[in-house]
Amino acid sequence: FVSRSALALAPSLTARDLEALVFIHGYNCDLATALGRIAQTFALGHMEAHVVPFIFSYSGGGPLSYFGAKTQMHTYGLDLREFLSELGYHFREVHILTHSCGAAFFFKNWNDIKDCFVPSRRSCGVTAPSRWVPKVSRAGPEDSRLHLATLTLMNPDVLVEQLVE
């Protein structure tokens, strides 16, 4: 026999923890365009309800300012770190989606933001099946670092040689 009160608990048994998806736009992209792109991605991709979208917007430049915009990307590293740190108080998992110069932006600021993430088990010496990195637990309740679940680079404007540096 299943009572109404027991059925009321059913959603909490299957509910998933909220996860953040951070979109970092590319060159010559204003906030309205970035919002439209992430909305389209969520709509056409039938995104699950537990994934919460965010946009990290920086001054991505405009026509004829490509190189100038790229030289200023490093000035936003501390802002991105503060944003990700704050997300860590509300989410455990984060997915980062970059487009075009957003990939260059992410890697240019990697040294500023890398401490926002818990190390993957692979980097800690725990073996896992290839192409799969399991979720990692935080060091304790006061640890607000995020687990970088996925990093997706769409049409990245970054060279492999830059990643090695």
mmCIF file with all atom_site columns, C-alpha atoms in Angstrom, residues 25-29 37 58 60-67 69 73 99-102 157:
data_model
loop_
_atom_site.group_PDB
_atom_site.id
_atom_site.type_symbol
_atom_site.label_atom_id
_atom_site.label_alt_id
_atom_site.label_comp_id
_atom_site.label_asym_id
_atom_site.label_entity_id
_atom_site.label_seq_id
_atom_site.pdbx_PDB_ins_code
_atom_site.Cartn_x
_atom_site.Cartn_y
_atom_site.Cartn_z
_atom_site.occupancy
_atom_site.B_iso_or_equiv
_atom_site.pdbx_formal_charge
_atom_site.auth_seq_id
_atom_site.auth_comp_id
_atom_site.auth_asym_id
_atom_site.auth_atom_id
_atom_site.pdbx_PDB_model_num
ATOM 1  C CA . HIS A 1 25  ? 31.142 33.735 -25.657 1.00 0.00 ? 25  HIS A CA 1
ATOM 2  C CA . GLY A 1 26  ? 33.567 34.615 -28.387 1.00 0.00 ? 26  GLY A CA 1
ATOM 3  C CA . TYR A 1 27  ? 34.711 37.739 -30.200 1.00 0.00 ? 27  TYR A CA 1
ATOM 4  C CA . ASN A 1 28  ? 32.240 40.462 -31.203 1.00 0.00 ? 28  ASN A CA 1
ATOM 5  C CA . CYS A 1 29  ? 29.393 39.006 -29.146 1.00 0.00 ? 29  CYS A CA 1
ATOM 6  C CA . ARG A 1 37  ? 22.807 31.402 -28.164 1.00 0.00 ? 37  ARG A CA 1
ATOM 7  C CA . TYR A 1 58  ? 33.662 39.976 -21.013 1.00 0.00 ? 58  TYR A CA 1
ATOM 8  C CA . GLY A 1 60  ? 34.703 40.642 -26.539 1.00 0.00 ? 60  GLY A CA 1
ATOM 9  C CA . GLY A 1 61  ? 35.378 43.534 -28.866 1.00 0.00 ? 61  GLY A CA 1
ATOM 10 C CA . GLY A 1 62  ? 33.633 44.652 -32.008 1.00 0.00 ? 62  GLY A CA 1
ATOM 11 C CA . PRO A 1 63  ? 34.397 45.003 -35.693 1.00 0.00 ? 63  PRO A CA 1
ATOM 12 C CA . LEU A 1 64  ? 38.087 45.684 -36.342 1.00 0.00 ? 64  LEU A CA 1
ATOM 13 C CA . SER A 1 65  ? 39.117 45.160 -32.695 1.00 0.00 ? 65  SER A CA 1
ATOM 14 C CA . TYR A 1 66  ? 39.934 41.435 -32.747 1.00 0.00 ? 66  TYR A CA 1
ATOM 15 C CA . PHE A 1 67  ? 43.590 41.694 -31.718 1.00 0.00 ? 67  PHE A CA 1
ATOM 16 C CA . ALA A 1 69  ? 40.196 42.285 -27.545 1.00 0.00 ? 69  ALA A CA 1
ATOM 17 C CA . MET A 1 73  ? 41.509 38.925 -22.080 1.00 0.00 ? 73  MET A CA 1
ATOM 18 C CA . HIS A 1 99  ? 32.700 29.491 -28.380 1.00 0.00 ? 99  HIS A CA 1
ATOM 19 C CA . SER A 1 100 ? 35.440 30.843 -30.630 1.00 0.00 ? 100 SER A CA 1
ATOM 20 C CA . CYS A 1 101 ? 37.568 33.359 -28.685 1.00 0.00 ? 101 CYS A CA 1
ATOM 21 C CA . GLY A 1 102 ? 35.866 32.157 -25.498 1.00 0.00 ? 102 GLY A CA 1
ATOM 22 C CA . ASP A 1 157 ? 40.078 30.121 -31.588 1.00 0.00 ? 157 ASP A CA 1
#
